[in-house]
Short mmCIF file of C-alpha atoms in Angstrom, two decimals:
data_model
loop_
_atom_site.label_atom_id
_atom_site.label_comp_id
_atom_site.label_asym_id
_atom_site.label_seq_id
_atom_site.Cartn_x
_atom_site.Cartn_y
_atom_site.Cartn_z
CA UNK T 1 0.88 -53.92 6.54
CA UNK T 2 3.35 -53.31 3.76
CA UNK T 3 6.98 -54.31 3.45
CA UNK T 4 9.43 -53.96 0.58
CA UNK T 5 12.97 -55.35 0.63
CA UNK T 6 15.88 -54.65 -1.68
CA UNK T 7 19.62 -55.12 -1.33
CA UNK T 8 21.26 -51.98 0.01
CA UNK T 9 24.21 -51.84 -2.36
CA UNK T 10 25.50 -53.59 -5.47
CA UNK T 11 28.60 -53.23 -7.59
CA UNK T 12 28.95 -54.20 -11.24
CA UNK T 13 31.34 -53.69 -14.13
CA UNK T 14 30.80 -51.51 -17.15
CA UNK T 15 29.36 -53.55 -20.04
CA UNK T 16 28.04 -56.29 -17.76
CA UNK T 17 24.49 -57.27 -16.75
CA UNK T 18 23.12 -56.71 -13.26
CA UNK T 19 19.89 -57.89 -11.63
CA UNK T 20 18.38 -55.98 -8.73
CA UNK T 21 15.81 -57.94 -6.73
CA UNK T 22 12.80 -56.69 -4.83
CA UNK T 23 10.45 -58.66 -2.59
CA UNK T 24 7.24 -57.18 -1.25
CA UNK T 25 4.31 -57.90 1.02
CA UNK T 26 1.10 -55.93 0.65
CA UNK T 27 -2.57 -56.76 0.95
CA UNK T 28 -3.75 -54.53 -1.89
CA UNK T 29 -1.18 -55.00 -4.66
CA UNK T 30 -2.03 -52.95 -7.75
CA UNK T 31 1.22 -52.60 -9.65
CA UNK T 32 4.97 -52.37 -9.15
CA UNK T 33 7.21 -49.57 -10.33
CA UNK T 34 10.95 -49.14 -10.66
CA UNK T 35 12.50 -45.69 -10.35
CA UNK T 36 16.04 -44.46 -10.86
CA UNK T 37 17.48 -41.75 -8.65
CA UNK T 38 20.85 -40.12 -9.23
CA UNK T 39 22.49 -38.45 -6.26
CA UNK T 40 20.90 -35.10 -5.49
CA UNK T 41 18.17 -35.52 -8.09
CA UNK T 42 14.52 -36.55 -8.21
CA UNK T 43 13.43 -40.14 -8.84
CA UNK T 44 12.54 -40.84 -12.47
CA UNK T 45 10.27 -43.58 -13.75
CA UNK T 46 11.85 -46.64 -15.37
CA UNK T 47 9.26 -49.39 -15.62
CA UNK T 48 5.86 -50.69 -14.53
CA UNK T 49 4.52 -54.22 -14.05
CA UNK T 50 1.05 -55.23 -12.97
CA UNK T 51 0.74 -58.68 -14.59
CA UNK T 52 3.21 -61.53 -14.25
CA UNK T 53 6.06 -61.61 -16.73
CA UNK T 54 8.79 -59.57 -18.26
CA UNK T 55 8.55 -55.99 -19.53
CA UNK T 56 11.42 -54.90 -21.75
CA UNK T 57 12.44 -51.34 -22.45
CA UNK T 58 15.76 -50.94 -24.22
CA UNK T 59 18.61 -51.88 -21.88
CA UNK T 60 16.20 -52.17 -18.96
CA UNK T 61 13.80 -55.04 -18.23
CA UNK T 62 11.57 -55.67 -15.25
CA UNK T 63 10.01 -58.93 -14.14
CA UNK T 64 7.09 -59.60 -11.81
CA UNK T 65 5.77 -62.69 -10.05
CA UNK T 66 2.71 -61.77 -8.01
CA UNK T 67 2.37 -65.21 -6.42
CA UNK T 68 5.91 -64.92 -5.05
CA UNK T 69 5.75 -61.21 -4.23
CA UNK T 70 8.91 -60.76 -6.26
CA UNK T 71 10.27 -58.47 -8.92
CA UNK T 72 13.63 -57.77 -10.46
CA UNK T 73 15.12 -55.03 -12.58
CA UNK T 74 17.64 -56.16 -15.17
CA UNK T 75 20.14 -53.70 -16.57
CA UNK T 76 22.15 -54.78 -19.62
CA UNK T 77 25.27 -53.31 -21.19
CA UNK T 78 25.96 -51.28 -18.08
CA UNK T 79 27.26 -47.77 -18.51
CA UNK T 80 28.94 -45.52 -15.97
CA UNK T 81 25.90 -43.25 -16.01
CA UNK T 82 23.80 -46.13 -14.64
CA UNK T 83 25.43 -45.58 -11.24
CA UNK T 84 22.43 -44.51 -9.17
CA UNK T 85 19.90 -45.70 -6.63
CA UNK T 86 17.15 -47.97 -7.95
CA UNK T 87 13.89 -47.79 -6.05
CA UNK T 88 11.24 -50.49 -6.10
CA UNK T 89 7.75 -49.14 -5.34
CA UNK T 90 4.46 -50.96 -4.89
CA UNK T 91 1.07 -49.37 -5.48
CA UNK T 92 -1.49 -50.20 -2.82
CA UNK T 93 -5.18 -49.93 -3.69
CA UNK T 94 -6.43 -50.17 -0.11
CA UNK T 95 -6.55 -46.40 0.12
CA UNK T 96 -9.70 -46.04 -1.89
CA UNK T 97 -10.28 -45.70 -5.59
CA UNK T 98 -9.34 -42.06 -5.88
CA UNK T 99 -5.61 -42.27 -5.49
CA UNK T 100 -2.47 -44.35 -5.64
CA UNK T 101 -0.34 -44.93 -2.62
CA UNK T 102 3.18 -45.67 -3.76
CA UNK T 103 5.19 -47.44 -1.10
CA UNK T 104 8.91 -47.32 -1.74
CA UNK T 105 11.64 -49.71 -0.77
CA UNK T 106 14.83 -48.29 0.67
CA UNK T 107 16.53 -48.43 -2.72
CA UNK T 108 19.58 -50.22 -4.05
CA UNK T 109 22.69 -48.13 -4.63
CA UNK T 110 24.38 -49.44 -7.76
CA UNK T 111 28.01 -48.58 -8.43
CA UNK T 112 29.24 -49.25 -11.95
CA UNK T 113 33.01 -49.64 -12.16
CA UNK T 114 35.21 -49.37 -15.26
CA UNK H 1 8.66 -26.37 -19.19
CA UNK H 2 9.13 -28.11 -15.86
CA UNK H 3 6.35 -30.63 -15.19
CA UNK H 4 6.52 -30.56 -11.37
CA UNK H 5 8.30 -27.61 -9.81
CA UNK H 6 9.10 -26.99 -6.16
CA UNK H 7 10.42 -23.91 -4.45
CA UNK H 8 12.77 -23.35 -2.82
CA UNK H 9 15.38 -25.92 -3.80
CA UNK H 10 17.40 -25.30 -0.64
CA UNK H 11 16.13 -24.06 2.71
CA UNK H 12 18.30 -23.48 5.77
CA UNK H 13 16.54 -22.28 8.88
CA UNK H 14 16.76 -22.24 12.64
CA UNK H 15 14.90 -24.46 15.06
CA UNK H 16 11.52 -23.13 16.03
CA UNK H 17 10.90 -21.24 12.79
CA UNK H 18 7.91 -21.74 10.49
CA UNK H 19 8.53 -22.36 6.79
CA UNK H 20 6.63 -23.26 3.64
CA UNK H 21 7.52 -25.25 0.53
CA UNK H 22 5.51 -24.73 -2.63
CA UNK H 23 4.74 -27.19 -5.40
CA UNK H 24 3.05 -26.77 -8.74
CA UNK H 25 2.39 -29.23 -11.57
CA UNK H 26 1.38 -28.37 -15.13
CA UNK H 27 0.56 -31.94 -16.20
CA UNK H 28 -3.15 -31.73 -15.51
CA UNK H 29 -2.84 -34.52 -12.92
CA UNK H 30 -5.53 -35.08 -10.31
CA UNK H 31 -3.36 -36.31 -7.46
CA UNK H 32 -0.40 -34.74 -5.72
CA UNK H 33 1.88 -36.00 -2.95
CA UNK H 34 4.51 -34.99 -0.47
CA UNK H 35 7.31 -37.45 0.25
CA UNK H 36 10.15 -37.15 2.74
CA UNK H 37 13.55 -38.66 1.98
CA UNK H 38 15.80 -38.99 5.00
CA UNK H 39 19.56 -39.33 5.27
CA UNK H 40 19.26 -43.07 4.64
CA UNK H 41 17.57 -42.28 1.31
CA UNK H 42 14.28 -43.85 2.40
CA UNK H 43 11.42 -42.19 0.51
CA UNK H 44 8.31 -42.10 2.68
CA UNK H 45 4.89 -40.77 1.79
CA UNK H 46 3.48 -37.99 4.00
CA UNK H 47 0.33 -36.71 2.32
CA UNK H 48 -1.73 -37.13 -0.81
CA UNK H 49 -4.42 -34.88 -2.26
CA UNK H 50 -6.86 -35.74 -5.00
CA UNK H 51 -8.65 -32.79 -6.57
CA UNK H 52 -7.92 -30.63 -3.49
CA UNK H 53 -9.19 -33.30 -1.11
CA UNK H 54 -6.89 -34.92 1.44
CA UNK H 55 -6.73 -38.65 0.73
CA UNK H 56 -3.64 -39.90 2.52
CA UNK H 57 -2.37 -38.57 5.81
CA UNK H 58 0.38 -40.74 7.21
CA UNK H 59 1.59 -40.57 10.76
CA UNK H 60 3.12 -37.13 10.48
CA UNK H 61 3.38 -34.58 13.32
CA UNK H 62 0.61 -32.01 13.14
CA UNK H 63 3.30 -29.34 12.81
CA UNK H 64 3.12 -30.33 9.12
CA UNK H 65 0.09 -28.95 7.33
CA UNK H 66 -0.50 -29.41 3.60
CA UNK H 67 -2.69 -27.03 1.67
CA UNK H 68 -4.07 -27.47 -1.83
CA UNK H 69 -5.69 -24.29 -3.19
CA UNK H 70 -6.38 -26.05 -6.50
CA UNK H 71 -5.48 -29.39 -8.04
CA UNK H 72 -2.32 -27.97 -9.65
CA UNK H 73 -0.82 -26.80 -6.36
CA UNK H 74 0.11 -28.53 -3.13
CA UNK H 75 2.03 -26.55 -0.53
CA UNK H 76 3.57 -27.80 2.69
CA UNK H 77 3.75 -25.61 5.77
CA UNK H 78 5.88 -26.65 8.73
CA UNK H 79 5.56 -25.03 12.14
CA UNK H 80 8.12 -25.02 14.95
CA UNK H 81 10.84 -26.70 12.93
CA UNK H 82 12.97 -29.33 14.69
CA UNK H 83 16.41 -30.76 13.90
CA UNK H 84 14.81 -34.06 12.89
CA UNK H 85 12.86 -32.35 10.14
CA UNK H 86 16.07 -31.98 8.13
CA UNK H 87 15.57 -34.03 4.96
CA UNK H 88 14.80 -33.71 1.28
CA UNK H 89 11.11 -33.17 0.61
CA UNK H 90 9.76 -34.27 -2.77
CA UNK H 91 6.50 -33.25 -4.33
CA UNK H 92 5.01 -35.63 -6.91
CA UNK H 93 1.90 -35.97 -9.04
CA UNK H 94 0.01 -38.75 -10.85
CA UNK H 95 -3.14 -39.08 -12.88
CA UNK H 96 -6.20 -40.51 -11.15
CA UNK H 97 -6.35 -44.22 -10.51
CA UNK H 98 -7.64 -46.69 -13.02
CA UNK H 99 -7.31 -50.36 -12.18
CA UNK H 100 -4.06 -51.71 -13.57
CA UNK H 101 -3.24 -48.46 -15.33
CA UNK H 102 0.33 -47.26 -15.41
CA UNK H 103 0.12 -44.09 -13.38
CA UNK H 104 3.75 -43.22 -13.00
CA UNK H 105 4.60 -40.50 -10.55
CA UNK H 106 6.41 -37.38 -11.71
CA UNK H 107 8.62 -35.87 -9.04
CA UNK H 108 9.75 -32.33 -8.44
CA UNK H 109 13.47 -31.68 -8.01
CA UNK H 110 13.21 -31.76 -4.23
CA UNK H 111 13.69 -29.23 -1.44
CA UNK H 112 16.66 -29.85 0.81
CA UNK H 113 15.63 -28.58 4.24
CA UNK H 114 18.33 -28.10 6.84
CA UNK H 115 17.33 -27.13 10.36
CA UNK H 116 20.15 -25.73 12.50
#
C-alpha cells in the first residue's frame, strides 16, 4: 500500500526559514514532488526529487532520502504570499509503464505571520 | 492560453441529477487525470487515461464515468448525484512516463461541485 504523512499545520514568521517534512511508504517509488496550493486555486508544481540529495530552486529547496522514505521542503526568506498548503506527492510506478500515479499527502497548511 | 481548462468552475445541483464536467489540455500531454479534493483538502486520484485508454480506476462509485474522446480531452459524467459528491474536482495532465523523468502534473483551476 501507500502512505504519505505531513504535519497538518505550521506557522512561521515573515523573513524566517521553515522546513516542512514528509514521510512516505510505497513499494514502487519513482519520484517525489512538492506542490503549492493557495486557497481556492489549483496546485502548482514546486520541485521534484528522484535521487537522494538536495534540489535548490531560488528560495525553495527540497531534500530526499529514499532509504529513510523522507523528504522535506525548505522555504527561505518567507513572504506573506507563501501562506498556502504544501502538498507532498509520491509517484508510484506499480501502475504500469504508461502512466504516473501521483499519490498526495494531506498537505501542510502554512501560515506566515508578520 | 490556459494549459488545462475545466468547465464549469462552479456547479450547484440537486440530489439525483446527472451532471458533466469537461476538461481540455493544450500541452500535447499523453496522460490525463481526475482528482477529487474533499473538505479536508485531501487530493485523491479517481481516474487516469493515457492516449484515450483507461489506466487507473480507483475505488470510485460507478455513478462516475470518465470519457476521453481524444488525448486532449477527459470529461467526467456523474449520475444520480449525492450529497457526499460535493467537493472540488481537479483535472490534470502529464507527459508519458520515462523512468526518473520529471513529469510534473499541470492542474486545471478546479470545479467546485455542490450538491443540495
